Amino acid sequence: IGLLCNNAGVGVGVTRRIWELDRMDWEWLIGVNLWGVVHGLQAFLPRLMKQASPVHILNTASAAALIASTRPFVC
């Protein structure tokens, strides 16, 4: 393997306002968006480092990480 594409990302901002999310929502978001990348690295990096050839890892996020909610901020 010369290139590992490690991708994870989800969002919930489209269905609810950010301040309406409960702890379970935040744990799910962090579980996928952060720990998904960490688990991918832990699973593949030790094996890739044993290879004789160079290896590159590309960590990316889905579009959910790049798109802000279009709902207006209303108090």
CSV table of N, CA, C and O in Angstrom, one decimal:
chain,number,residue,atom,x,y,z
A,1,ILE,N,0.9,-1.2,0.0
A,1,ILE,CA,0.0,0.0,0.0
A,1,ILE,C,0.9,1.2,0.0
A,1,ILE,O,1.8,1.4,0.8
A,2,GLY,N,0.7,2.1,-0.9
A,2,GLY,CA,1.4,3.4,-1.0
A,2,GLY,C,0.7,4.6,-0.5
A,2,GLY,O,1.3,5.6,-0.1
A,3,LEU,N,-0.7,4.5,-0.5
A,3,LEU,CA,-1.5,5.6,0.0
A,3,LEU,C,-2.7,5.0,0.8
A,3,LEU,O,-3.5,4.2,0.2
A,4,LEU,N,-2.9,5.4,2.0
A,4,LEU,CA,-4.1,5.1,2.8
A,4,LEU,C,-5.0,6.3,2.9
A,4,LEU,O,-4.5,7.4,3.3
A,5,CYS,N,-6.2,6.2,2.4
A,5,CYS,CA,-7.2,7.3,2.5
A,5,CYS,C,-8.1,7.0,3.7
A,5,CYS,O,-8.9,6.0,3.6
A,6,ASN,N,-7.9,7.7,4.7
A,6,ASN,CA,-8.6,7.5,6.0
A,6,ASN,C,-9.7,8.6,6.1
A,6,ASN,O,-9.4,9.7,6.3
A,7,ASN,N,-11.0,8.2,5.9
A,7,ASN,CA,-12.1,9.2,5.8
A,7,ASN,C,-13.2,8.9,6.8
A,7,ASN,O,-13.6,7.7,6.9
A,8,ALA,N,-13.6,9.9,7.5
A,8,ALA,CA,-14.8,9.7,8.4
A,8,ALA,C,-15.4,11.1,8.6
A,8,ALA,O,-14.7,12.1,8.5
A,9,GLY,N,-16.7,11.1,8.8
A,9,GLY,CA,-17.3,12.4,9.1
A,9,GLY,C,-18.9,12.3,9.0
A,9,GLY,O,-19.4,11.7,8.1
A,10,VAL,N,-19.5,12.8,10.0
A,10,VAL,CA,-20.9,12.9,10.1
A,10,VAL,C,-21.3,14.3,10.7
A,10,VAL,O,-20.5,14.9,11.3
A,11,GLY,N,-22.5,14.7,10.5
A,11,GLY,CA,-23.0,15.9,11.1
A,11,GLY,C,-24.5,15.8,11.4
A,11,GLY,O,-25.2,15.0,10.8
A,12,VAL,N,-25.0,16.6,12.3
A,12,VAL,CA,-26.4,16.7,12.7
A,12,VAL,C,-26.9,18.1,12.7
A,12,VAL,O,-28.1,18.3,13.0
A,13,GLY,N,-26.1,19.1,12.3
A,13,GLY,CA,-26.5,20.5,12.3
A,13,GLY,C,-27.7,20.8,11.4
A,13,GLY,O,-28.3,21.9,11.5
A,14,VAL,N,-28.0,20.0,10.4
A,14,VAL,CA,-29.0,20.3,9.5
A,14,VAL,C,-30.4,20.1,10.1
A,14,VAL,O,-31.3,20.8,9.8
A,15,THR,N,-30.5,19.1,11.0
A,15,THR,CA,-31.8,18.7,11.5
A,15,THR,C,-32.1,19.5,12.8
A,15,THR,O,-33.3,19.7,13.1
A,16,ARG,N,-31.1,19.9,13.5
A,16,ARG,CA,-31.4,20.6,14.8
A,16,ARG,C,-30.3,21.7,15.0
A,16,ARG,O,-29.3,21.7,14.4
A,17,ARG,N,-30.7,22.7,15.8
A,17,ARG,CA,-29.7,23.7,16.1
A,17,ARG,C,-28.6,23.1,17.0
A,17,ARG,O,-28.9,22.2,17.8
A,18,ILE,N,-27.4,23.7,16.9
A,18,ILE,CA,-26.3,23.1,17.6
A,18,ILE,C,-26.5,23.1,19.2
A,18,ILE,O,-26.1,22.2,19.8
A,19,TRP,N,-27.2,24.1,19.7
A,19,TRP,CA,-27.4,24.1,21.1
A,19,TRP,C,-28.5,23.2,21.6
A,19,TRP,O,-28.8,23.0,22.7
A,20,GLU,N,-29.2,22.5,20.6
A,20,GLU,CA,-30.3,21.6,20.9
A,20,GLU,C,-29.7,20.1,21.0
A,20,GLU,O,-30.4,19.2,21.4
A,21,LEU,N,-28.5,20.0,20.7
A,21,LEU,CA,-27.9,18.6,20.7
A,21,LEU,C,-27.6,18.2,22.2
A,21,LEU,O,-27.2,19.0,23.0
A,22,ASP,N,-27.9,16.9,22.4
A,22,ASP,CA,-27.7,16.4,23.8
A,22,ASP,C,-26.3,15.7,23.8
A,22,ASP,O,-25.6,15.6,22.8
A,23,ARG,N,-26.0,15.2,25.0
A,23,ARG,CA,-24.7,14.6,25.2
A,23,ARG,C,-24.5,13.4,24.2
A,23,ARG,O,-23.4,13.2,23.7
A,24,MET,N,-25.5,12.6,24.0
A,24,MET,CA,-25.4,11.4,23.1
A,24,MET,C,-25.1,11.8,21.7
A,24,MET,O,-24.3,11.2,21.0
A,25,ASP,N,-25.7,13.0,21.3
A,25,ASP,CA,-25.4,13.5,19.9
A,25,ASP,C,-23.9,13.8,19.8
A,25,ASP,O,-23.3,13.5,18.8
A,26,TRP,N,-23.4,14.6,20.8
A,26,TRP,CA,-22.0,15.0,20.8
A,26,TRP,C,-21.1,13.8,20.8
A,26,TRP,O,-20.1,13.8,20.2
A,27,GLU,N,-21.4,12.8,21.7
A,27,GLU,CA,-20.6,11.6,21.7
A,27,GLU,C,-20.5,10.9,20.4
A,27,GLU,O,-19.5,10.3,20.0
A,28,TRP,N,-21.7,10.8,19.7
A,28,TRP,CA,-21.7,10.1,18.4
A,28,TRP,C,-20.9,10.9,17.4
A,28,TRP,O,-20.1,10.3,16.7
A,29,LEU,N,-21.0,12.2,17.4
A,29,LEU,CA,-20.3,13.1,16.5
A,29,LEU,C,-18.8,12.9,16.7
A,29,LEU,O,-18.0,12.7,15.7
A,30,ILE,N,-18.3,13.0,17.9
A,30,ILE,CA,-16.9,12.9,18.2
A,30,ILE,C,-16.5,11.4,18.0
A,30,ILE,O,-15.4,11.2,17.5
A,31,GLY,N,-17.3,10.5,18.3
A,31,GLY,CA,-17.0,9.1,18.1
A,31,GLY,C,-16.7,8.7,16.6
A,31,GLY,O,-15.8,8.0,16.3
A,32,VAL,N,-17.4,9.4,15.7
A,32,VAL,CA,-17.2,9.1,14.3
A,32,VAL,C,-16.1,10.1,13.7
A,32,VAL,O,-15.1,9.6,13.1
A,33,ASN,N,-16.2,11.4,14.0
A,33,ASN,CA,-15.4,12.4,13.3
A,33,ASN,C,-13.9,12.3,13.9
A,33,ASN,O,-13.0,12.5,13.1
A,34,LEU,N,-13.8,12.1,15.1
A,34,LEU,CA,-12.4,12.1,15.7
A,34,LEU,C,-11.9,10.6,15.9
A,34,LEU,O,-10.9,10.3,15.3
A,35,TRP,N,-12.7,9.8,16.6
A,35,TRP,CA,-12.2,8.5,16.8
A,35,TRP,C,-12.2,7.6,15.6
A,35,TRP,O,-11.4,6.6,15.5
A,36,GLY,N,-13.0,7.9,14.6
A,36,GLY,CA,-12.9,7.1,13.3
A,36,GLY,C,-11.6,7.3,12.7
A,36,GLY,O,-11.0,6.3,12.2
A,37,VAL,N,-11.0,8.5,12.7
A,37,VAL,CA,-9.7,8.7,12.2
A,37,VAL,C,-8.6,8.0,13.0
A,37,VAL,O,-7.7,7.3,12.5
A,38,VAL,N,-8.7,8.1,14.3
A,38,VAL,CA,-7.8,7.5,15.3
A,38,VAL,C,-7.8,6.0,15.1
A,38,VAL,O,-6.7,5.4,15.0
A,39,HIS,N,-9.0,5.4,15.0
A,39,HIS,CA,-9.0,3.9,14.9
A,39,HIS,C,-8.4,3.5,13.5
A,39,HIS,O,-7.8,2.4,13.4
A,40,GLY,N,-8.7,4.3,12.5
A,40,GLY,CA,-8.1,3.9,11.2
A,40,GLY,C,-6.6,4.0,11.2
A,40,GLY,O,-5.9,3.1,10.7
A,41,LEU,N,-6.0,5.0,11.9
A,41,LEU,CA,-4.5,5.1,12.0
A,41,LEU,C,-4.0,3.9,12.9
A,41,LEU,O,-3.0,3.3,12.5
A,42,GLN,N,-4.7,3.6,14.0
A,42,GLN,CA,-4.2,2.5,14.8
A,42,GLN,C,-4.3,1.2,14.1
A,42,GLN,O,-3.4,0.3,14.3
A,43,ALA,N,-5.3,1.0,13.3
A,43,ALA,CA,-5.4,-0.3,12.6
A,43,ALA,C,-4.4,-0.5,11.5
A,43,ALA,O,-3.9,-1.6,11.3
A,44,PHE,N,-4.0,0.6,10.8
A,44,PHE,CA,-3.2,0.4,9.6
A,44,PHE,C,-1.7,0.9,9.8
A,44,PHE,O,-0.8,0.3,9.1
A,45,LEU,N,-1.5,1.9,10.6
A,45,LEU,CA,-0.1,2.5,10.7
A,45,LEU,C,0.9,1.4,11.1
A,45,LEU,O,2.0,1.4,10.5
A,46,PRO,N,0.7,0.6,12.1
A,46,PRO,CA,1.8,-0.4,12.5
A,46,PRO,C,2.2,-1.3,11.3
A,46,PRO,O,3.4,-1.5,11.1
A,47,ARG,N,1.2,-1.7,10.5
A,47,ARG,CA,1.5,-2.6,9.4
A,47,ARG,C,2.2,-1.8,8.2
A,47,ARG,O,3.1,-2.3,7.6
A,48,LEU,N,1.8,-0.6,8.0
A,48,LEU,CA,2.4,0.2,7.0
A,48,LEU,C,3.8,0.6,7.3
A,48,LEU,O,4.6,0.7,6.4
A,49,MET,N,4.1,0.8,8.5
A,49,MET,CA,5.5,1.2,8.9
A,49,MET,C,6.5,0.0,8.7
A,49,MET,O,7.7,0.2,8.6
A,50,LYS,N,6.0,-1.2,8.6
A,50,LYS,CA,6.8,-2.4,8.4
A,50,LYS,C,7.2,-2.6,6.9
A,50,LYS,O,8.0,-3.4,6.6
A,51,GLN,N,6.5,-1.8,6.0
A,51,GLN,CA,6.8,-2.0,4.6
A,51,GLN,C,8.1,-1.3,4.3
A,51,GLN,O,8.6,-0.4,4.9
A,52,ALA,N,8.7,-1.9,3.2
A,52,ALA,CA,10.0,-1.3,2.8
A,52,ALA,C,9.8,-0.1,1.9
A,52,ALA,O,10.7,0.8,1.8
A,53,SER,N,8.6,0.1,1.3
A,53,SER,CA,8.4,1.2,0.4
A,53,SER,C,7.7,2.4,1.2
A,53,SER,O,7.1,2.2,2.3
A,54,PRO,N,7.8,3.6,0.7
A,54,PRO,CA,7.2,4.8,1.3
A,54,PRO,C,5.7,4.7,1.4
A,54,PRO,O,5.1,4.1,0.5
A,55,VAL,N,5.1,5.2,2.4
A,55,VAL,CA,3.7,5.2,2.6
A,55,VAL,C,3.2,6.6,3.0
A,55,VAL,O,3.9,7.3,3.7
A,56,HIS,N,2.0,6.9,2.4
A,56,HIS,CA,1.4,8.2,2.7
A,56,HIS,C,0.0,8.0,3.3
A,56,HIS,O,-0.7,7.1,2.8
A,57,ILE,N,-0.4,8.8,4.3
A,57,ILE,CA,-1.7,8.7,4.8
A,57,ILE,C,-2.4,10.0,4.6
A,57,ILE,O,-1.9,11.0,5.0
A,58,LEU,N,-3.6,9.9,4.0
A,58,LEU,CA,-4.4,11.1,3.8
A,58,LEU,C,-5.7,11.0,4.7
A,58,LEU,O,-6.5,10.1,4.5
A,59,ASN,N,-5.7,11.9,5.7
A,59,ASN,CA,-6.9,11.9,6.6
A,59,ASN,C,-7.8,13.0,6.1
A,59,ASN,O,-7.4,14.1,5.9
A,60,THR,N,-9.1,12.6,5.7
A,60,THR,CA,-10.0,13.5,5.2
A,60,THR,C,-11.3,13.4,6.0
A,60,THR,O,-11.5,12.4,6.7
A,61,ALA,N,-12.2,14.3,5.8
A,61,ALA,CA,-13.5,14.3,6.4
A,61,ALA,C,-14.6,14.3,5.2
A,61,ALA,O,-14.3,14.8,4.1
A,62,SER,N,-15.8,13.9,5.6
A,62,SER,CA,-16.8,13.9,4.6
A,62,SER,C,-17.3,15.4,4.4
A,62,SER,O,-16.9,16.3,5.2
A,63,ALA,N,-18.2,15.6,3.5
A,63,ALA,CA,-18.7,16.9,3.3
A,63,ALA,C,-19.4,17.5,4.5
A,63,ALA,O,-19.5,18.7,4.7
A,64,ALA,N,-19.9,16.6,5.4
A,64,ALA,CA,-20.5,17.1,6.6
A,64,ALA,C,-19.6,18.0,7.5
A,64,ALA,O,-20.0,18.8,8.2
A,65,ALA,N,-18.3,17.7,7.4
A,65,ALA,CA,-17.3,18.5,8.2
A,65,ALA,C,-17.1,19.9,7.5
A,65,ALA,O,-16.5,20.7,8.2
A,66,LEU,N,-17.5,20.0,6.3
A,66,LEU,CA,-17.2,21.3,5.6
A,66,LEU,C,-18.3,22.2,5.4
A,66,LEU,O,-18.2,23.3,5.0
A,67,ILE,N,-19.5,21.7,5.6
A,67,ILE,CA,-20.8,22.5,5.3
A,67,ILE,C,-21.3,23.0,6.7
A,67,ILE,O,-21.7,22.2,7.5
A,68,ALA,N,-21.5,24.2,6.8
A,68,ALA,CA,-22.1,24.8,8.0
A,68,ALA,C,-23.6,24.8,7.8
A,68,ALA,O,-24.1,24.8,6.7
A,69,SER,N,-24.3,24.7,8.9
A,69,SER,CA,-25.7,24.7,8.9
A,69,SER,C,-26.2,26.0,8.3
A,69,SER,O,-25.7,27.1,8.6
A,70,THR,N,-27.2,26.0,7.4
A,70,THR,CA,-27.8,27.2,6.8
A,70,THR,C,-28.9,27.8,7.6
A,70,THR,O,-29.5,28.8,7.3
A,71,ARG,N,-29.2,27.2,8.8
A,71,ARG,CA,-30.3,27.7,9.6
A,71,ARG,C,-29.8,28.9,10.3
A,71,ARG,O,-28.7,29.0,10.8
A,72,PRO,N,-30.6,30.0,10.4
A,72,PRO,CA,-30.2,31.2,11.0
A,72,PRO,C,-30.0,31.1,12.5
A,72,PRO,O,-30.7,30.3,13.1
A,73,PHE,N,-29.2,31.8,13.1
A,73,PHE,CA,-29.0,31.9,14.5
A,73,PHE,C,-30.1,32.8,15.1
A,73,PHE,O,-30.1,34.0,14.9
A,74,VAL,N,-31.0,32.1,15.8
A,74,VAL,CA,-32.1,32.9,16.4
A,74,VAL,C,-32.2,32.5,17.9
A,74,VAL,O,-32.2,31.4,18.2
A,75,CYS,N,-32.2,33.5,18.7
A,75,CYS,CA,-32.3,33.3,20.2
A,75,CYS,C,-33.8,33.4,20.6
A,75,CYS,O,-34.5,34.2,20.1
